[in-house]
XYZ file of C-alpha atoms in Angstrom:
440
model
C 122.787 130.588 76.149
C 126.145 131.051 74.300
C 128.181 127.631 74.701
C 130.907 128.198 71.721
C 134.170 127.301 73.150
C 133.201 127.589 76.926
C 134.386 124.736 79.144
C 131.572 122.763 80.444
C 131.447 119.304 82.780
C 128.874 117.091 83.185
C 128.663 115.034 86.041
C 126.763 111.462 85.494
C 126.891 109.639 82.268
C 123.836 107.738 82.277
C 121.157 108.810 79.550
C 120.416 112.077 81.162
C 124.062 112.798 81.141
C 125.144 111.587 77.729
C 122.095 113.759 75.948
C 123.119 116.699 78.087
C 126.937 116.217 76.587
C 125.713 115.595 72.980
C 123.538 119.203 73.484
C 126.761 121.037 74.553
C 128.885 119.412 71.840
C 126.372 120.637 69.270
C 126.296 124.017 70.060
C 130.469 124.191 70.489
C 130.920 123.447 73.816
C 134.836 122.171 75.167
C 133.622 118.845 77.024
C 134.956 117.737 80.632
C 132.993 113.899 81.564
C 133.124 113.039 84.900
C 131.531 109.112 85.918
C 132.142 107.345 89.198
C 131.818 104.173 87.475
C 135.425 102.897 85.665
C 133.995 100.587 83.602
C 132.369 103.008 80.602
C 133.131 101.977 76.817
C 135.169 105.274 76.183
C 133.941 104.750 72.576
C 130.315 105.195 73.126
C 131.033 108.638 74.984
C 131.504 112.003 73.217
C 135.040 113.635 72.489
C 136.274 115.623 76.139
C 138.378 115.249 78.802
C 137.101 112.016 80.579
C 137.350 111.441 84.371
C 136.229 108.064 85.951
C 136.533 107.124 89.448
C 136.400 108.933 92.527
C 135.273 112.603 91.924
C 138.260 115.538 92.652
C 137.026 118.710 93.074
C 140.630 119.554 91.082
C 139.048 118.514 87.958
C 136.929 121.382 87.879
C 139.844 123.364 86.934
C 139.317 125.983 83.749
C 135.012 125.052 84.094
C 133.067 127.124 83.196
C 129.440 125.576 83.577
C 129.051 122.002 85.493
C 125.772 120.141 84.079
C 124.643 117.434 86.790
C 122.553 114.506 85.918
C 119.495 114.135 88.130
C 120.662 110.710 89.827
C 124.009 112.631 91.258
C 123.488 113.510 95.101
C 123.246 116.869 96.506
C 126.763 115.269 98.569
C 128.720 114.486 95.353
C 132.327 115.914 95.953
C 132.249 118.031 92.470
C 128.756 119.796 92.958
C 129.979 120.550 96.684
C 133.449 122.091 95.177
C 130.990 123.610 92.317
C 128.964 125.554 95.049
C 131.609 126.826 96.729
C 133.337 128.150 93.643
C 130.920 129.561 92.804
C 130.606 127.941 88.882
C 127.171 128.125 88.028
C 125.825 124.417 88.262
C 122.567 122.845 86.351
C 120.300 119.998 85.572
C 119.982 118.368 82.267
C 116.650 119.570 82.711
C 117.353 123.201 82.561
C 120.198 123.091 80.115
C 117.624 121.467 77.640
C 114.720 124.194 78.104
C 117.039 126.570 77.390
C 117.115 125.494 73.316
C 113.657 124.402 73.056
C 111.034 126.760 71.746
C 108.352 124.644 71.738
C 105.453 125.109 74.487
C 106.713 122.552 77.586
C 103.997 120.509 79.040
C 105.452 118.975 82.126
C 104.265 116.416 84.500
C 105.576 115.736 87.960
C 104.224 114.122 91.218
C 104.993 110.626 92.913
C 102.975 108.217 90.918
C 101.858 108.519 87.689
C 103.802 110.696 85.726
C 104.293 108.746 83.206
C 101.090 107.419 82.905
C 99.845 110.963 82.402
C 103.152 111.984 80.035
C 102.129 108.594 77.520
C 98.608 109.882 77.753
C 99.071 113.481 76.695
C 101.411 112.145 73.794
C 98.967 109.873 72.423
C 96.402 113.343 72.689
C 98.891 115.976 71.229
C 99.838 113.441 68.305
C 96.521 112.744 67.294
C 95.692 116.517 67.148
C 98.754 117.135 64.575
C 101.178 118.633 67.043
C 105.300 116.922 66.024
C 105.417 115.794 69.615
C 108.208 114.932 71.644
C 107.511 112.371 74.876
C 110.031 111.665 77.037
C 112.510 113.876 79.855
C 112.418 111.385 83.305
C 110.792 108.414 80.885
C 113.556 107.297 79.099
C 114.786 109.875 76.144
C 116.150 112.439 77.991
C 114.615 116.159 77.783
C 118.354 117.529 75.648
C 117.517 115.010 72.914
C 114.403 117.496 71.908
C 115.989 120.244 71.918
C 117.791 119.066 68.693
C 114.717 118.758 66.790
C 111.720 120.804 65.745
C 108.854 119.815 67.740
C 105.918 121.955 67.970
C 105.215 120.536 71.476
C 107.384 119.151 74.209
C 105.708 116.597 76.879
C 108.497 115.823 79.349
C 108.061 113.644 82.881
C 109.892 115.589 85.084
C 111.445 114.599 88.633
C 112.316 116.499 92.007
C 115.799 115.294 91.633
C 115.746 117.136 87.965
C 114.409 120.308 89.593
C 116.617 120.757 92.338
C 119.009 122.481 89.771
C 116.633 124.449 87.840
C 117.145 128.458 87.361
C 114.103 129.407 84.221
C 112.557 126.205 83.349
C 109.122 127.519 82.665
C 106.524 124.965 81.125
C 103.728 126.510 79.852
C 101.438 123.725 80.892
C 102.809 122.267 84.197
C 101.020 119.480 86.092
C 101.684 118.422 89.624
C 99.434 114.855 90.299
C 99.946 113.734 94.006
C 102.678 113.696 96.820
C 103.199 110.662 98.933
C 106.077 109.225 100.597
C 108.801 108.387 98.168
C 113.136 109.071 98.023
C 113.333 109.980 101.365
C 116.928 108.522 100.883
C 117.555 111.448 99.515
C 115.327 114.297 101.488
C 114.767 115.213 105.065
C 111.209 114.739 105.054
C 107.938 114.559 102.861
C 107.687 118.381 103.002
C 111.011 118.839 101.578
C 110.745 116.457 98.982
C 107.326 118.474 98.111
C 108.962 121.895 98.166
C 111.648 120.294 95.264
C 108.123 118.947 93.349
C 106.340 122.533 93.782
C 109.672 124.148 91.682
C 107.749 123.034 88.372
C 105.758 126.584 88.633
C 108.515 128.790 89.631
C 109.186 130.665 86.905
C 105.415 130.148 85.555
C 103.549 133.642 84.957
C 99.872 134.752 84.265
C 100.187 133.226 80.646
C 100.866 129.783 81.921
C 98.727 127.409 83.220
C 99.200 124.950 86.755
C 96.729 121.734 86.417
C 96.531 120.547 89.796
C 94.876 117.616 91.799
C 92.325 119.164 94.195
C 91.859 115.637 96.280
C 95.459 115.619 97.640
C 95.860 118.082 100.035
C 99.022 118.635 99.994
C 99.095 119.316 96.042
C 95.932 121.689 97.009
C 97.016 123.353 99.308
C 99.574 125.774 97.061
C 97.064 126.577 94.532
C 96.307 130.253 95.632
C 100.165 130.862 95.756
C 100.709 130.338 91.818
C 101.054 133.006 89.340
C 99.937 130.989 86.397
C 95.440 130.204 85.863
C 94.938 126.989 87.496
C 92.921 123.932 86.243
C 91.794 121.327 88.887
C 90.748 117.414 88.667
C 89.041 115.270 91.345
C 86.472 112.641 91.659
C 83.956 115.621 93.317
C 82.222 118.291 91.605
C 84.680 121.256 91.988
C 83.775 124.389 94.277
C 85.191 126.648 91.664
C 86.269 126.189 88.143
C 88.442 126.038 85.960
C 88.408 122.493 86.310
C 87.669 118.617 85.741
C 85.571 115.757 87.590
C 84.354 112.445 87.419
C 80.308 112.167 85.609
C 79.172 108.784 85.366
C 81.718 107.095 82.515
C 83.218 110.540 81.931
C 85.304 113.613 82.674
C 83.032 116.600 82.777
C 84.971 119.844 82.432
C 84.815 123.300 82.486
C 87.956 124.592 81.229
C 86.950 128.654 81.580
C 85.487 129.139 77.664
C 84.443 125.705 77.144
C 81.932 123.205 79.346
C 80.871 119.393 78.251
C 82.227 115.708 78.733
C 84.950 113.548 77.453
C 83.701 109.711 77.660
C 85.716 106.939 78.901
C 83.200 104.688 77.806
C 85.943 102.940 75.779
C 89.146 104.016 78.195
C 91.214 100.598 79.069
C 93.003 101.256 81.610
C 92.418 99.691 85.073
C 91.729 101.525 88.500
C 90.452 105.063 89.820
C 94.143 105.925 89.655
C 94.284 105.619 85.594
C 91.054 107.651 85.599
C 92.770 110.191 87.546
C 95.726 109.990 85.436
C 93.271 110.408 82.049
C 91.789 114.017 83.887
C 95.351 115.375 84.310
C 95.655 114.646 80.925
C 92.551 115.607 79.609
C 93.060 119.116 81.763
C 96.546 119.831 80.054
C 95.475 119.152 76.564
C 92.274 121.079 76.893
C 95.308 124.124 78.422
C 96.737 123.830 75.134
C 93.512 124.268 73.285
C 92.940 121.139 71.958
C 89.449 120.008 70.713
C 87.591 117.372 73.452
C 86.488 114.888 70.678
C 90.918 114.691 70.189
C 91.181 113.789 73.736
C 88.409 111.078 73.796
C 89.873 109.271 71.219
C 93.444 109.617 71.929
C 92.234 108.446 75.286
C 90.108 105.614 74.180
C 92.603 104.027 72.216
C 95.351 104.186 74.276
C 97.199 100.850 75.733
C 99.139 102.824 78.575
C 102.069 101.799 79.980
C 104.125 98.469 80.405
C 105.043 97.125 83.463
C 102.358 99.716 85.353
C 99.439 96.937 86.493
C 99.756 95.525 82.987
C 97.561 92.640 82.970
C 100.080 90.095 81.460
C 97.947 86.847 81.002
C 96.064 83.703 83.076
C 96.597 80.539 83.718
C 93.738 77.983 85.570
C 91.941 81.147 86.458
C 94.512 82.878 88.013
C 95.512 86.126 86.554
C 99.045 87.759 86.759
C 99.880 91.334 87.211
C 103.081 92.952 86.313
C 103.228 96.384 87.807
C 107.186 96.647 88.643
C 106.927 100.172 88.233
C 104.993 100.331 91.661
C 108.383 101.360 93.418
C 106.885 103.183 96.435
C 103.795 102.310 98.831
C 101.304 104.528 96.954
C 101.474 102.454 93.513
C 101.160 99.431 95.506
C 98.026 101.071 97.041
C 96.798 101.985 93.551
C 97.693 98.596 91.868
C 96.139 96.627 95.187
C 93.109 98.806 94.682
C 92.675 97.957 90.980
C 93.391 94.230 91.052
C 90.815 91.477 91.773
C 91.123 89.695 95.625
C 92.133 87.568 96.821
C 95.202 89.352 95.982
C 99.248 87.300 96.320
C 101.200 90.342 96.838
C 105.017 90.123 95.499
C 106.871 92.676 96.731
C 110.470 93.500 97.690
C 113.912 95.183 96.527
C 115.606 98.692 97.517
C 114.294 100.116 100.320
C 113.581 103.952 100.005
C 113.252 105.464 103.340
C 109.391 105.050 103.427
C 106.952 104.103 105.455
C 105.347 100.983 104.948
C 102.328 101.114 107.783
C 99.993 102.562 105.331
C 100.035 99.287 103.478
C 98.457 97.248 106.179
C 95.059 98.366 105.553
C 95.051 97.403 101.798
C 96.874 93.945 102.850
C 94.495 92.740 105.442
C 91.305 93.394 102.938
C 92.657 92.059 100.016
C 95.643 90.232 100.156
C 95.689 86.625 100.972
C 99.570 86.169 100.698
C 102.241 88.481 101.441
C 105.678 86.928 99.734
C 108.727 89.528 100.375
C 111.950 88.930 98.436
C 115.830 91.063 97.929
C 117.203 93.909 100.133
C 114.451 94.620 101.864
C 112.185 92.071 102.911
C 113.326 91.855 106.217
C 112.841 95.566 106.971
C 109.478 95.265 105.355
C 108.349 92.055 107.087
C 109.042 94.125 110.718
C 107.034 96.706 109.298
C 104.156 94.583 108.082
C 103.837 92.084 110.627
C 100.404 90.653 111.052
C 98.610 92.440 108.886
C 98.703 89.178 106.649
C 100.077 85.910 106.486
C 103.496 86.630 104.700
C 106.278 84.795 103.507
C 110.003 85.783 102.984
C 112.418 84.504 99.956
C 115.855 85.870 98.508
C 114.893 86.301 94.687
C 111.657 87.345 92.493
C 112.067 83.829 91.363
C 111.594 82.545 94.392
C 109.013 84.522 95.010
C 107.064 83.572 91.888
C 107.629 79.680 91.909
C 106.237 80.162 95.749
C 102.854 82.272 94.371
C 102.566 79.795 91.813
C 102.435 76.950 94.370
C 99.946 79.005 96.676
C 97.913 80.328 93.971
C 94.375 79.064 93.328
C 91.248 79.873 90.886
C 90.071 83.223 91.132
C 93.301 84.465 92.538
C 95.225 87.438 91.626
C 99.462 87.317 91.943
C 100.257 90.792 91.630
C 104.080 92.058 91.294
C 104.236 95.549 92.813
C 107.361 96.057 94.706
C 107.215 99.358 96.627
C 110.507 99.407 96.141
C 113.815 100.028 93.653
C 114.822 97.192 91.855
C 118.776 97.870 92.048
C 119.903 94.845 94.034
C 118.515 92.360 91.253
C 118.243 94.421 88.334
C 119.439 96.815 86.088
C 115.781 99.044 86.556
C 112.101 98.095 87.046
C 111.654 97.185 83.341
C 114.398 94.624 83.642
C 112.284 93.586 87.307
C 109.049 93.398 84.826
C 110.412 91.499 81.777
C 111.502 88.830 84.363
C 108.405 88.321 85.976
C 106.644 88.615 82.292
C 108.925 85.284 81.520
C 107.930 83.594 83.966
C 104.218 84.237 83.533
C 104.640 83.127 79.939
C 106.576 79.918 80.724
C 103.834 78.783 82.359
């Protein structure tokens, strides 16, 4: 991709953006920055043209290429004027995979991702591959492509592939599809057909690892180019794939059959075991030994903030998963956590449904507290299905838990929602809650 002297915008500043404009700059690119937000340091951004404030379709005058961050909507003013001008328009995503030549292992799906992305970097280090970990967790997916990794393990988003055009992962993994940023699409089929764009460009030397026990990941596996590897709890019908034998993944990966224990794995819930398959089934795609992934696997810590135990007091033990930002991580976290079970939840609503939480609430959760944006949407949805109570702040919410809370107990943060009225992102939402624990 030849960027020497060519006019290119990017649209969004945030992390995803700023990587995306320090990629261009590098390989000669004349920078335009456009921001909604006024209130940028100018001195923290890279030399350009800078535009803040209300987007004008006139500032895509002279573009050549417009680069859009993955939290800009379809709706934004300057990809609208883009279209229709016919400038060709891209993610971060793809403009990174254009200038990285190591093999892409990429992980998408609604919960888990980046579970599965720590996992397989903990796996590919420990088998002597320069890894890079990161893309929709935190260091954007442009920051590799400035290094020389041999391998590339990136957390990828439907948002980021909306604007793909030859992103093509050699190892791509698609983990489940549930109800989630339907803000933002029509329906749950159309947010799936944005998740299934991971294998589009994929061919018969790639590999898909997909999750045979969601149906609606299943149900595309005879329509992909690439060999696919499956994982589920059941012994598979066919292999290439992965299950669950006694405290371990058995596997039969086409040239190579056995079992990777998780005698020693630490992470809580059926979900996490789940999440260590995917993994296990992409590393084994990339040829690495099975006695790597055990012990990557088994000394792994996971993720903070995602049904992190965070500590007890009088026998009541305190969950942080603020990453649980849609129904089906509360389900997961609910499922993993010892009842009775003082539920937290509360923020941003999403455009979900929250009916499939009833179930889980009446079995295991004694208290229901609901706090920010949307607790009153959620206590209309959730009505009766446990006895609930409804505050303004996580504070609140926690000082009333504390209160309620007894031995044997379980308060469990796990919002099912965003965290943007309160905080600046779910780790901010967790660090809180973590203070509060330890303050007791």
């Amino acid at each position: 991709m030849e960027l020497e002297g060519k006019r290119v915008m990017v649209i969004g500043l945030g992390v995803s953006g700023l990587a995306a404009a320090r990629l261009l700059a590098h390989h000669g690119a004349r920078l335009v920055l456009a921001e909604r937000r006024t209130d940028l340091p100018r001195e923290a951004l890279p030399a350009g043209e800078i535009r803040l404030g209300n987007e004008d379709p006139a500032w895509l005058e002279g573009v050549d290429l417009v680069v859009a961050s993955p939290g800009v909507p379809p709706s934004s003013p300057l990809m609208r004027a883009a279209r229709a001008a016919r400038i060709p328009l891209i993610s971060e995503l793809e403009l990174a995979s254009r200038f990285i030549t190591a093999p892409i292992v990429a992980v998408t799906g609604t919960n888990g991702k980046s579970t599965v992305v720590i996992l397989l970097g903990e796996i590919f280090r420990k088998a002597g591959f320069k890894t890079f970990v990161g893309g929709n967790l935190g260091t954007a997916l442009a920051d590799a492509a400035i290094d020389d990794y041999t391998a590339v393990i990136a957390e990828v988003s439907s948002y980021q592939l909306e604007l793909i055009e030859t992103f093509k992962p050699h190892v791509a993994i698609y983990l489940n599809l549930s109800d989630d940023h339907l803000d933002r699409y029509a329906n749950l089929e159309e947010y799936g057909r944005a998740k299934q764009r991971i294998f589009e460009n994929q061919d018969a030397h790639d590999w898909a690892i997909l999750n045979r026990g969601d149906p609606q990941v299943w149900q595309i596996a005879r329509t992909l180019a690439p060999h696919v590897i499956s994982f589920g709890f059941s012994a598979p019908a066919i292999t290439p794939a992965l299950w669950r034998q006694d405290e371990g993944i058995a596997f039969d990966d086409g040239t190579r059959r056995g079992c990777i224990s998780l005698a020693q794995f630490r992470l809580l819930g059926a979900h996490n075991f789940a999440n260590a398959m995917a993994a296990a089934a992409g590393a084994l795609a990339m040829g690495i030994e099975p006695a790597v992934i055990e012990r990557a696997l088994a000394e792994s810590r996971g993720l903070p903030h995602r049904i992190e135990i965070v500590g007890e007091k009088n026998r009541v033990r305190y969950i942080d998963d603020s990453k649980g930002t849609n129904v089906g991580a509360v389900m997961e976290a609910l499922a993993a956590s010892r009842p009775p079970v003082i539920l937290l939840a509360g923020g941003v609503d999403k455009g979900g449904n929250y009916a499939p939480l009833i179930g889980p609430l009446r079995e295991k959760v004694k208290l229901l507290i609901l706090y920010g944006a949307a607790r009153e949407k959620m206590h209309a949805a959730l009505a009766g299905s446990t006895s609930t109570e409804v505050v303004s702040t996580l504070k609140e919410a926690f000082v009333l838990a504390v209160q309620r809370a007894v031995g044997g107990d379980t308060v469990l943060l796990s919002p099912a929602c965003s965290s943007f009225d309160q905080f600046k992102d779910y780790a901010e939402r967790g660090r809180q809650f973590q203070e509060l624990v330890r303050a007791l």
